[in-house]
Amino acid sequence: MNKRHYIRNSSQDLRLFRWFSAKQCALPTPKMTENGLGHREKVLNMNTMNPNVKRVEYAVRGPIVQRAVQIEKELKEGVKKPFSEVIKANIGDAHAMGQKPITFFRQVVALCAYPDLLEDNKFPDDAKNRARRILQSCGGGSLGAYSASTGIEVIRQDVARYIEKRDGGIPSNPDNIYLSTGASDAIVTMLKLLTSGEGKTRSGVMISIPQYPLYSAALAELAAVQISYYLDEDKCWGLDVSELRRAVEAAREHCKPRALCIINPGNPTGQVQSRQCIEDVIRFAAEERLFLMADEVYQDNVYAEGCQFHSFKKVLFEMGPEYSNTVELASFHSTSKCYMGECGFRGGYMEVINMDPQVKLQLTKLVSVRLCPPIPGQVLLDLVVNPPRPDEPSYATFIKERTANLEILAEKAKLTEQIFNTVSGIRCNPVQGAMYTFPRLTLPEKAIAAAKEKGQAPDMFYCMKLLEETGICLVPGSGFGQRDGTHHFRMTILPATEKLKIVLENIRAFHKRFTEEFS
Amino acid sequence: MNKRHYIRNSSQDLRLFRWFSAKQCALPTPKMTENGLGHREKVLNMNTMNPNVKRVEYAVRGPIVQRAVQIEKELKEGVKKPFSEVIKANIGDAHAMGQKPITFFRQVVALCAYPDLLEDNKFPDDAKNRARRILQSCGGGSLGAYSASTGIEVIRQDVARYIEKRDGGIPSNPDNIYLSTGASDAIVTMLKLLTSGEGKTRSGVMISIPQYPLYSAALAELAAVQISYYLDEDKCWGLDVSELRRAVEAAREHCKPRALCIINPGNPTGQVQSRQCIEDVIRFAAEERLFLMADEVYQDNVYAEGCQFHSFKKVLFEMGPEYSNTVELASFHSTSKCYMGECGFRGGYMEVINMDPQVKLQLTKLVSVRLCPPIPGQVLLDLVVNPPRPDEPSYATFIKERTANLEILAEKAKLTEQIFNTVSGIRCNPVQGAMYTFPRLTLPEKAIAAAKEKGQAPDMFYCMKLLEETGICLVPGSGFGQRDGTHHFRMTILPATEKLKIVLENIRAFHKRFTEEFS
């Protein structure tokens, strides 16, 4: 393992690495028997493959989820378990947890996919008008044509208007909008652009700990340096500029810090940043000469009293030209979260501000190699940024569906916090926003020793046992990063309310049993 | 420019590079004026950005297409031109050129997007059954849920059955199928896995010249070594093993050759490989210890008398266990080409054969970081591999539509070859398959000098002039690679027959004028 990627938090990373290595070593390297071509190893094997890919980890779909899928198969095959179904609270996948799509969105997608339906009286006029407008901007009037690599032009215009409205009129230029295959695609593309240098001039990228593991995975793949800054669990996972400064100063000895990534509202931590905090971060980025990446895919998911979403773009522009003309910013949004939860369509966009025009040409060239983001995802995104207006027939239903989805999420956020905080040994910050809780676990020494014995992180050991005993699939905190010696898990708040109550009760009971077993 | 990427063909690459460099230098690096934060350059600028990205080139959407888009805008704004529309024959985008979607495919997509339509009498039962089956395998019965990162399981099963049927019963295991975001995604993922080493141990990947520039772009981005082997224009763009051997032997001095990429039917060259040739290639890969990558996205696009598509998988297995148990192969397919042309859905798959099981785990981990391929694209792919059966109500229409699309393509392939070969100074091989012709141009010395003057490749100069004078957008041969001193362009055969005739006549007239002007 190349140590330069691990400026902090190395013991934990090492632990995880050992776990993965142990798994890998469990499979013997196959040696072929003699044949006409002689002895042969595989051309592509663990020794010849890309070493950066080996370093990639992505816990949200890691070993625990693979085990969950196995268990589901076992249940289907009639294997007896102490539970009847696997509940996947590991991933922010609203529809999989029973949330229904927004009717208007799907009507328009269906009309675009099969335009014969434009003759059908069952569809409202606003859906038809929307579909016609989109189809007119598609090559040959078909979703089957490629679009421009940056996305369909009218959709980029709609995105710009959406941003302007969201940010109280601050202008947005469609030429700064790049549509993407979910937000992940655009985030990886930006990180790719930012990666250069060797040794001590290697690009360093600051990411929060805990973080969403897309970031660490992409940095590992690109062999860029991960610079970890810690969120303050005791201050509701708040971000403190002095911690950013500590991290960047330590990192300068090993690499060239170039970018600062922020997730707001937070994943996996669920905090919502205050306006003041965002200002501080922007000032820090300006002083330290860092490219800002603002992951704002949960921008509609704000539940807590007194909390409000502020976009980095808006705050940046309100800080005046000294900042708004200089600080380089890319912000990201997606169709996958918020009230719509359309993960499967892989829609998203990025807005870039103050990007070097020559680099922008390079970015456009780079995205053109993959031709274009999927058109159905672009259509979905268009509907998200341009939903029914008050004077349109679908407006009332749209507002009803959107409000209901967000209210239920707010209710579940509250419920989760309340129930977890009744459990001795689980401590949970308020879920101010996003879709996750990241509670802290107090684990008995004997459990930690038992985990060590197995070569597992203690919270991986805990979550595996929880899965085997209850069918509940969570992601261990070690998959997101956490302060050494602390243990957490990430759970989505997405199961339907009645099911969520059962899940929470089952975790409570499990935690009690677990604590007793290892005490 | 890092020379190690250019084992052959360096003078041409240098020429192209100069062209791009000239463009880049045309934009001044912006220097910010003094402000509260002092002088500042951009954090992310041409000096700090990823140097591998700078090296990427993708001519199919390169400068000529950007100019075509500009001209379209100018036409809209009323600027007078000697033509009334831009005809984009630069990219294999069937729907944009007026080909209609397959009715059944779009009915099923609409039903899946908006399942209320399952109650609608207007849809045939087989479309409804197909939609129900797909929705049952989606999380929460919605296209909006993530799928497994390798794709929806029933679709992977359908793909395996499709491959078995195509290959006369040779078994295919769904566990070897990875769904992807178009074929490009899977190809880049495989190249990523294959890239390792430094200096003389750096991975080398063999690609044909001419090639589809996704390959050179991905290799540049990954800083892998491109090993060029030349197709034989005089033998209808045939592939000769002695040329493969020459290329690999020369490359061993600079890098570690690890993979051999084949595009069959050929892009941009339109040739269809014989069974014998494929056997020779497989034997060569086995002897030289190369991982085989077979890009077979045009597998239904075979037009020429006596030509037939043979999959690498089938030939490999027919060669017996000495090969079928050892040679590592990844083959690629897509929803974007063939008779359906559904590029916008970004559907595709890859089948891996004889892959090291540990590497397969790494591959699965790697694709999980991007969560999943777009679900609408997965649905489209399912319909391609599992179209209406003879006993189903949609069968007759499906067959009629498919046959019509393929017959028209065959007709246009013939027409293109015939007309081009009447032009003095254009020589064109038969378009045996795929969707392109790659004719060779004889250009006057004065034209070559004029191009040099402009820092352009001669065929770029030619194509730019063609675009300005006729509105026809082609891609210069230099964007695909060609033997030094030869000049080509790639043109799709996709415009509607009547329009294609006009395009061909206009190119004929232009070529005559061009030749006269520079003689």
GROMACS .gro file of C-alpha atoms in nm, chain A residues 144-447:
model
  304
  144GLY     CA    1  -3.219   0.748  -2.880
  145ALA     CA    2  -2.992   1.014  -3.030
  146TYR     CA    3  -2.674   1.130  -2.860
  147SER     CA    4  -2.689   1.479  -2.714
  148ALA     CA    5  -2.407   1.730  -2.697
  149SER     CA    6  -2.147   1.592  -2.455
  150THR     CA    7  -2.225   1.862  -2.200
  151GLY     CA    8  -2.595   1.777  -2.224
  152ILE     CA    9  -2.901   1.895  -2.416
  153GLU     CA   10  -2.884   2.271  -2.452
  154VAL     CA   11  -3.238   2.357  -2.340
  155ILE     CA   12  -3.188   2.142  -2.031
  156ARG     CA   13  -2.867   2.325  -1.947
  157GLN     CA   14  -3.063   2.648  -1.983
  158ASP     CA   15  -3.333   2.517  -1.751
  159VAL     CA   16  -3.067   2.417  -1.498
  160ALA     CA   17  -2.920   2.769  -1.509
  161ARG     CA   18  -3.265   2.923  -1.452
  162TYR     CA   19  -3.325   2.683  -1.162
  163ILE     CA   20  -2.998   2.786  -0.999
  164GLU     CA   21  -3.080   3.154  -1.046
  165LYS     CA   22  -3.417   3.110  -0.882
  166ARG     CA   23  -3.276   2.902  -0.599
  167ASP     CA   24  -3.003   3.158  -0.533
  168GLY     CA   25  -3.224   3.465  -0.532
  169GLY     CA   26  -3.138   3.590  -0.876
  170ILE     CA   27  -2.760   3.548  -0.883
  171PRO     CA   28  -2.693   3.481  -1.251
  172SER     CA   29  -2.605   3.137  -1.382
  173ASN     CA   30  -2.464   3.080  -1.729
  174PRO     CA   31  -2.572   2.766  -1.918
  175ASP     CA   32  -2.219   2.748  -2.059
  176ASN     CA   33  -2.103   2.669  -1.705
  177ILE     CA   34  -2.342   2.375  -1.673
  178TYR     CA   35  -2.227   2.021  -1.751
  179LEU     CA   36  -2.488   1.749  -1.730
  180SER     CA   37  -2.358   1.420  -1.593
  181THR     CA   38  -2.432   1.053  -1.525
  182GLY     CA   39  -2.544   1.109  -1.166
  183ALA     CA   40  -2.335   1.342  -0.950
  184SER     CA   41  -2.065   1.075  -0.906
  185ASP     CA   42  -1.961   1.107  -1.269
  186ALA     CA   43  -1.907   1.484  -1.249
  187ILE     CA   44  -1.726   1.459  -0.914
  188VAL     CA   45  -1.483   1.201  -1.051
  189THR     CA   46  -1.430   1.410  -1.366
  190MET     CA   47  -1.340   1.716  -1.157
  191LEU     CA   48  -1.104   1.515  -0.936
  192LYS     CA   49  -0.944   1.377  -1.251
  193LEU     CA   50  -0.878   1.727  -1.386
  194LEU     CA   51  -0.728   1.828  -1.052
  195THR     CA   52  -0.479   1.540  -1.029
  196SER     CA   53  -0.122   1.606  -1.132
  197GLY     CA   54   0.236   1.604  -1.010
  198GLU     CA   55   0.456   1.340  -0.851
  199GLY     CA   56   0.592   1.290  -0.501
  200LYS     CA   57   0.569   1.607  -0.295
  201THR     CA   58   0.405   1.799  -0.579
  202ARG     CA   59   0.127   1.541  -0.612
  203SER     CA   60  -0.221   1.698  -0.591
  204GLY     CA   61  -0.384   1.674  -0.252
  205VAL     CA   62  -0.760   1.689  -0.208
  206MET     CA   63  -0.921   1.768   0.126
  207ILE     CA   64  -1.216   1.553   0.219
  208SER     CA   65  -1.413   1.534   0.540
  209ILE     CA   66  -1.392   1.242   0.777
  210PRO     CA   67  -1.645   1.086   0.791
  211GLN     CA   68  -1.682   1.113   0.412
  212TYR     CA   69  -1.884   0.960   0.134
  213PRO     CA   70  -1.645   0.691   0.006
  214LEU     CA   71  -1.681   0.792  -0.360
  215TYR     CA   72  -1.421   1.056  -0.276
  216SER     CA   73  -1.161   0.828  -0.122
  217ALA     CA   74  -1.223   0.569  -0.394
  218ALA     CA   75  -1.171   0.821  -0.674
  219LEU     CA   76  -0.859   0.962  -0.509
  220ALA     CA   77  -0.714   0.612  -0.468
  221GLU     CA   78  -0.785   0.532  -0.832
  222LEU     CA   79  -0.622   0.855  -0.945
  223ALA     CA   80  -0.333   0.811  -0.703
  224ALA     CA   81  -0.402   1.159  -0.567
  225VAL     CA   82  -0.336   1.238  -0.201
  226GLN     CA   83  -0.629   1.227   0.036
  227ILE     CA   84  -0.611   1.504   0.296
  228SER     CA   85  -0.850   1.419   0.576
  229TYR     CA   86  -1.015   1.685   0.790
  230TYR     CA   87  -1.234   1.579   1.077
  231LEU     CA   88  -1.589   1.691   1.140
  232ASP     CA   89  -1.666   1.760   1.505
  233GLU     CA   90  -1.905   1.496   1.631
  234ASP     CA   91  -1.955   1.683   1.958
  235LYS     CA   92  -2.073   1.989   1.767
  236CYS     CA   93  -2.328   1.804   1.561
  237TRP     CA   94  -2.068   1.710   1.299
  238GLY     CA   95  -1.981   2.076   1.249
  239LEU     CA   96  -1.694   2.192   1.034
  240ASP     CA   97  -1.431   2.406   1.200
  241VAL     CA   98  -1.190   2.613   0.995
  242SER     CA   99  -0.907   2.558   1.244
  243GLU     CA  100  -0.930   2.186   1.169
  244LEU     CA  101  -0.919   2.259   0.796
  245ARG     CA  102  -0.608   2.467   0.859
  246ARG     CA  103  -0.442   2.197   1.068
  247ALA     CA  104  -0.508   1.943   0.795
  248VAL     CA  105  -0.385   2.155   0.505
  249GLU     CA  106  -0.070   2.261   0.690
  250ALA     CA  107   0.022   1.905   0.778
  251ALA     CA  108  -0.045   1.802   0.419
  252ARG     CA  109   0.181   2.064   0.265
  253GLU     CA  110   0.477   1.861   0.383
  254HIS     CA  111   0.372   1.567   0.167
  255CYS     CA  112   0.180   1.706  -0.129
  256LYS     CA  113   0.038   2.009  -0.306
  257PRO     CA  114  -0.313   2.074  -0.169
  258ARG     CA  115  -0.533   2.183  -0.457
  259ALA     CA  116  -0.895   2.121  -0.371
  260LEU     CA  117  -1.139   2.116  -0.084
  261CYS     CA  118  -1.449   1.895  -0.100
  262ILE     CA  119  -1.754   1.971   0.110
  263ILE     CA  120  -2.073   1.767   0.133
  264ASN     CA  121  -2.367   1.979   0.248
  265PRO     CA  122  -2.610   1.856   0.373
  266GLY     CA  123  -2.370   1.596   0.503
  267ASN     CA  124  -2.329   1.235   0.399
  268PRO     CA  125  -2.300   1.019   0.610
  269THR     CA  126  -2.337   1.266   0.895
  270GLY     CA  127  -2.665   1.448   0.818
  271GLN     CA  128  -2.554   1.794   0.935
  272VAL     CA  129  -2.657   2.114   0.756
  273GLN     CA  130  -2.396   2.388   0.738
  274SER     CA  131  -2.476   2.736   0.860
  275ARG     CA  132  -2.430   3.033   0.633
  276GLN     CA  133  -2.148   3.155   0.855
  277CYS     CA  134  -1.967   2.825   0.827
  278ILE     CA  135  -1.989   2.833   0.447
  279GLU     CA  136  -1.847   3.185   0.444
  280ASP     CA  137  -1.558   3.072   0.660
  281VAL     CA  138  -1.490   2.780   0.430
  282ILE     CA  139  -1.491   3.001   0.122
  283ARG     CA  140  -1.254   3.247   0.288
  284PHE     CA  141  -1.027   2.957   0.383
  285ALA     CA  142  -1.030   2.823   0.025
  286ALA     CA  143  -0.944   3.169  -0.107
  287GLU     CA  144  -0.658   3.212   0.139
  288GLU     CA  145  -0.517   2.867   0.089
  289ARG     CA  146  -0.568   2.869  -0.288
  290LEU     CA  147  -0.795   2.568  -0.306
  291PHE     CA  148  -1.045   2.473  -0.574
  292LEU     CA  149  -1.381   2.426  -0.401
  293MET     CA  150  -1.603   2.127  -0.472
  294ALA     CA  151  -1.950   2.152  -0.318
  295ASP     CA  152  -2.150   1.831  -0.320
  296GLU     CA  153  -2.505   1.958  -0.274
  297VAL     CA  154  -2.708   1.658  -0.384
  298TYR     CA  155  -2.920   1.672  -0.066
  299GLN     CA  156  -3.015   2.036  -0.112
  300ASP     CA  157  -3.388   1.972  -0.060
  301ASN     CA  158  -3.331   1.735   0.232
  302VAL     CA  159  -3.329   1.975   0.527
  303TYR     CA  160  -3.547   1.882   0.823
  304ALA     CA  161  -3.427   2.040   1.144
  305GLU     CA  162  -3.586   2.352   1.290
  306GLY     CA  163  -3.366   2.655   1.222
  307CYS     CA  164  -3.163   2.482   0.954
  308GLN     CA  165  -3.167   2.601   0.596
  309PHE     CA  166  -2.980   2.507   0.281
  310HIS     CA  167  -2.738   2.771   0.154
  311SER     CA  168  -2.564   2.699  -0.171
  312PHE     CA  169  -2.191   2.766  -0.190
  313LYS     CA  170  -2.254   2.958  -0.510
  314LYS     CA  171  -2.496   3.197  -0.343
  315VAL     CA  172  -2.279   3.260  -0.040
  316LEU     CA  173  -1.976   3.307  -0.265
  317PHE     CA  174  -2.153   3.576  -0.466
  318GLU     CA  175  -2.289   3.747  -0.157
  319MET     CA  176  -1.934   3.781  -0.025
  320GLY     CA  177  -1.861   4.029  -0.302
  321PRO     CA  178  -1.637   4.045  -0.607
  322GLU     CA  179  -1.317   3.986  -0.413
  323TYR     CA  180  -1.442   3.630  -0.376
  324SER     CA  181  -1.701   3.588  -0.648
  325ASN     CA  182  -1.450   3.684  -0.918
  326THR     CA  183  -1.172   3.463  -0.794
  327VAL     CA  184  -1.270   3.153  -0.599
  328GLU     CA  185  -1.300   2.851  -0.830
  329LEU     CA  186  -1.602   2.640  -0.749
  330ALA     CA  187  -1.772   2.333  -0.889
  331SER     CA  188  -2.105   2.241  -0.734
  332PHE     CA  189  -2.292   1.919  -0.793
  333HIS     CA  190  -2.654   1.812  -0.797
  334SER     CA  191  -2.835   1.492  -0.888
  335THR     CA  192  -3.175   1.340  -0.959
  336SER     CA  193  -3.104   1.063  -0.708
  337LYS     CA  194  -3.189   1.223  -0.374
  338CYS     CA  195  -3.413   1.505  -0.241
  339TYR     CA  196  -3.787   1.433  -0.277
  340MET     CA  197  -3.762   1.246  -0.609
  341GLY     CA  198  -3.504   0.977  -0.536
  342GLU     CA  199  -3.462   0.879  -0.902
  343CYS     CA  200  -3.124   0.706  -0.856
  344GLY     CA  201  -3.171   0.461  -1.141
  345PHE     CA  202  -3.189   0.733  -1.406
  346ARG     CA  203  -2.836   0.853  -1.327
  347GLY     CA  204  -2.911   1.219  -1.389
  348GLY     CA  205  -2.705   1.506  -1.256
  349TYR     CA  206  -2.523   1.827  -1.330
  350MET     CA  207  -2.226   2.035  -1.225
  351GLU     CA  208  -2.193   2.413  -1.236
  352VAL     CA  209  -1.841   2.554  -1.261
  353ILE     CA  210  -1.759   2.908  -1.151
  354ASN     CA  211  -1.440   3.098  -1.229
  355MET     CA  212  -1.290   2.807  -1.415
  356ASP     CA  213  -0.992   2.886  -1.638
  357PRO     CA  214  -1.138   2.902  -1.992
  358GLN     CA  215  -0.864   2.680  -2.128
  359VAL     CA  216  -0.932   2.419  -1.862
  360LYS     CA  217  -1.300   2.441  -1.951
  361LEU     CA  218  -1.213   2.347  -2.309
  362GLN     CA  219  -1.017   2.052  -2.171
  363LEU     CA  220  -1.314   1.952  -1.956
  364THR     CA  221  -1.546   1.966  -2.255
  365LYS     CA  222  -1.301   1.756  -2.456
  366LEU     CA  223  -1.271   1.504  -2.174
  367VAL     CA  224  -1.646   1.452  -2.134
  368SER     CA  225  -1.686   1.418  -2.512
  369VAL     CA  226  -1.492   1.089  -2.505
  370ARG     CA  227  -1.788   0.928  -2.325
  371LEU     CA  228  -2.023   1.086  -2.583
  372CYS     CA  229  -2.307   1.202  -2.354
  373PRO     CA  230  -2.487   1.140  -2.027
  374PRO     CA  231  -2.789   0.908  -2.060
  375ILE     CA  232  -3.077   1.100  -2.218
  376PRO     CA  233  -3.354   0.963  -1.990
  377GLY     CA  234  -3.148   1.091  -1.695
  378GLN     CA  235  -3.117   1.429  -1.864
  379VAL     CA  236  -3.496   1.436  -1.910
  380LEU     CA  237  -3.551   1.352  -1.543
  381LEU     CA  238  -3.311   1.629  -1.445
  382ASP     CA  239  -3.498   1.874  -1.663
  383LEU     CA  240  -3.818   1.796  -1.475
  384VAL     CA  241  -3.646   1.838  -1.139
  385VAL     CA  242  -3.520   2.184  -1.233
  386ASN     CA  243  -3.837   2.279  -1.419
  387PRO     CA  244  -4.131   2.116  -1.240
  388PRO     CA  245  -4.498   2.206  -1.299
  389ARG     CA  246  -4.574   2.575  -1.247
  390PRO     CA  247  -4.867   2.702  -1.037
  391ASP     CA  248  -5.077   2.771  -1.347
  392GLU     CA  249  -5.033   2.421  -1.488
  393PRO     CA  250  -5.273   2.128  -1.439
  394SER     CA  251  -5.015   1.898  -1.277
  395TYR     CA  252  -4.904   2.152  -1.017
  396ALA     CA  253  -5.134   2.052  -0.731
  397THR     CA  254  -5.048   1.683  -0.751
  398PHE     CA  255  -4.680   1.759  -0.786
  399ILE     CA  256  -4.674   1.979  -0.476
  400LYS     CA  257  -4.874   1.723  -0.280
  401GLU     CA  258  -4.636   1.441  -0.371
  402ARG     CA  259  -4.323   1.644  -0.309
  403THR     CA  260  -4.442   1.776   0.024
  404ALA     CA  261  -4.552   1.435   0.142
  405ASN     CA  262  -4.215   1.278   0.058
  406LEU     CA  263  -4.022   1.550   0.239
  407GLU     CA  264  -4.253   1.552   0.541
  408ILE     CA  265  -4.222   1.178   0.584
  409LEU     CA  266  -3.844   1.204   0.564
  410ALA     CA  267  -3.846   1.479   0.830
  411GLU     CA  268  -4.062   1.263   1.054
  412LYS     CA  269  -3.828   0.965   1.011
  413ALA     CA  270  -3.522   1.180   1.077
  414LYS     CA  271  -3.671   1.280   1.413
  415LEU     CA  272  -3.786   0.929   1.496
  416THR     CA  273  -3.444   0.782   1.427
  417GLU     CA  274  -3.265   1.029   1.650
  418GLN     CA  275  -3.515   0.983   1.930
  419ILE     CA  276  -3.513   0.606   1.942
  420PHE     CA  277  -3.136   0.568   1.906
  421ASN     CA  278  -3.076   0.813   2.188
  422THR     CA  279  -3.279   0.593   2.422
  423VAL     CA  280  -3.026   0.311   2.376
  424SER     CA  281  -2.743   0.294   2.622
  425GLY     CA  282  -2.425   0.271   2.415
  426ILE     CA  283  -2.563   0.446   2.106
  427ARG     CA  284  -2.534   0.824   2.073
  428CYS     CA  285  -2.684   1.000   1.780
  429ASN     CA  286  -2.665   1.357   1.655
  430PRO     CA  287  -2.980   1.515   1.513
  431VAL     CA  288  -3.039   1.424   1.149
  432GLN     CA  289  -3.062   1.785   1.032
  433GLY     CA  290  -3.063   1.689   0.667
  434ALA     CA  291  -2.970   1.435   0.396
  435MET     CA  292  -3.092   1.076   0.446
  436TYR     CA  293  -2.861   0.920   0.701
  437THR     CA  294  -2.780   0.887   1.064
  438PHE     CA  295  -2.425   0.814   1.173
  439PRO     CA  296  -2.457   0.721   1.540
  440ARG     CA  297  -2.162   0.648   1.763
  441LEU     CA  298  -2.135   0.308   1.924
  442THR     CA  299  -1.979   0.224   2.256
  443LEU     CA  300  -1.845  -0.128   2.209
  444PRO     CA  301  -1.716  -0.355   2.486
  445GLU     CA  302  -1.342  -0.425   2.494
  446LYS     CA  303  -1.408  -0.794   2.440
  447ALA     CA  304  -1.597  -0.719   2.119
   0.00000   0.00000   0.00000
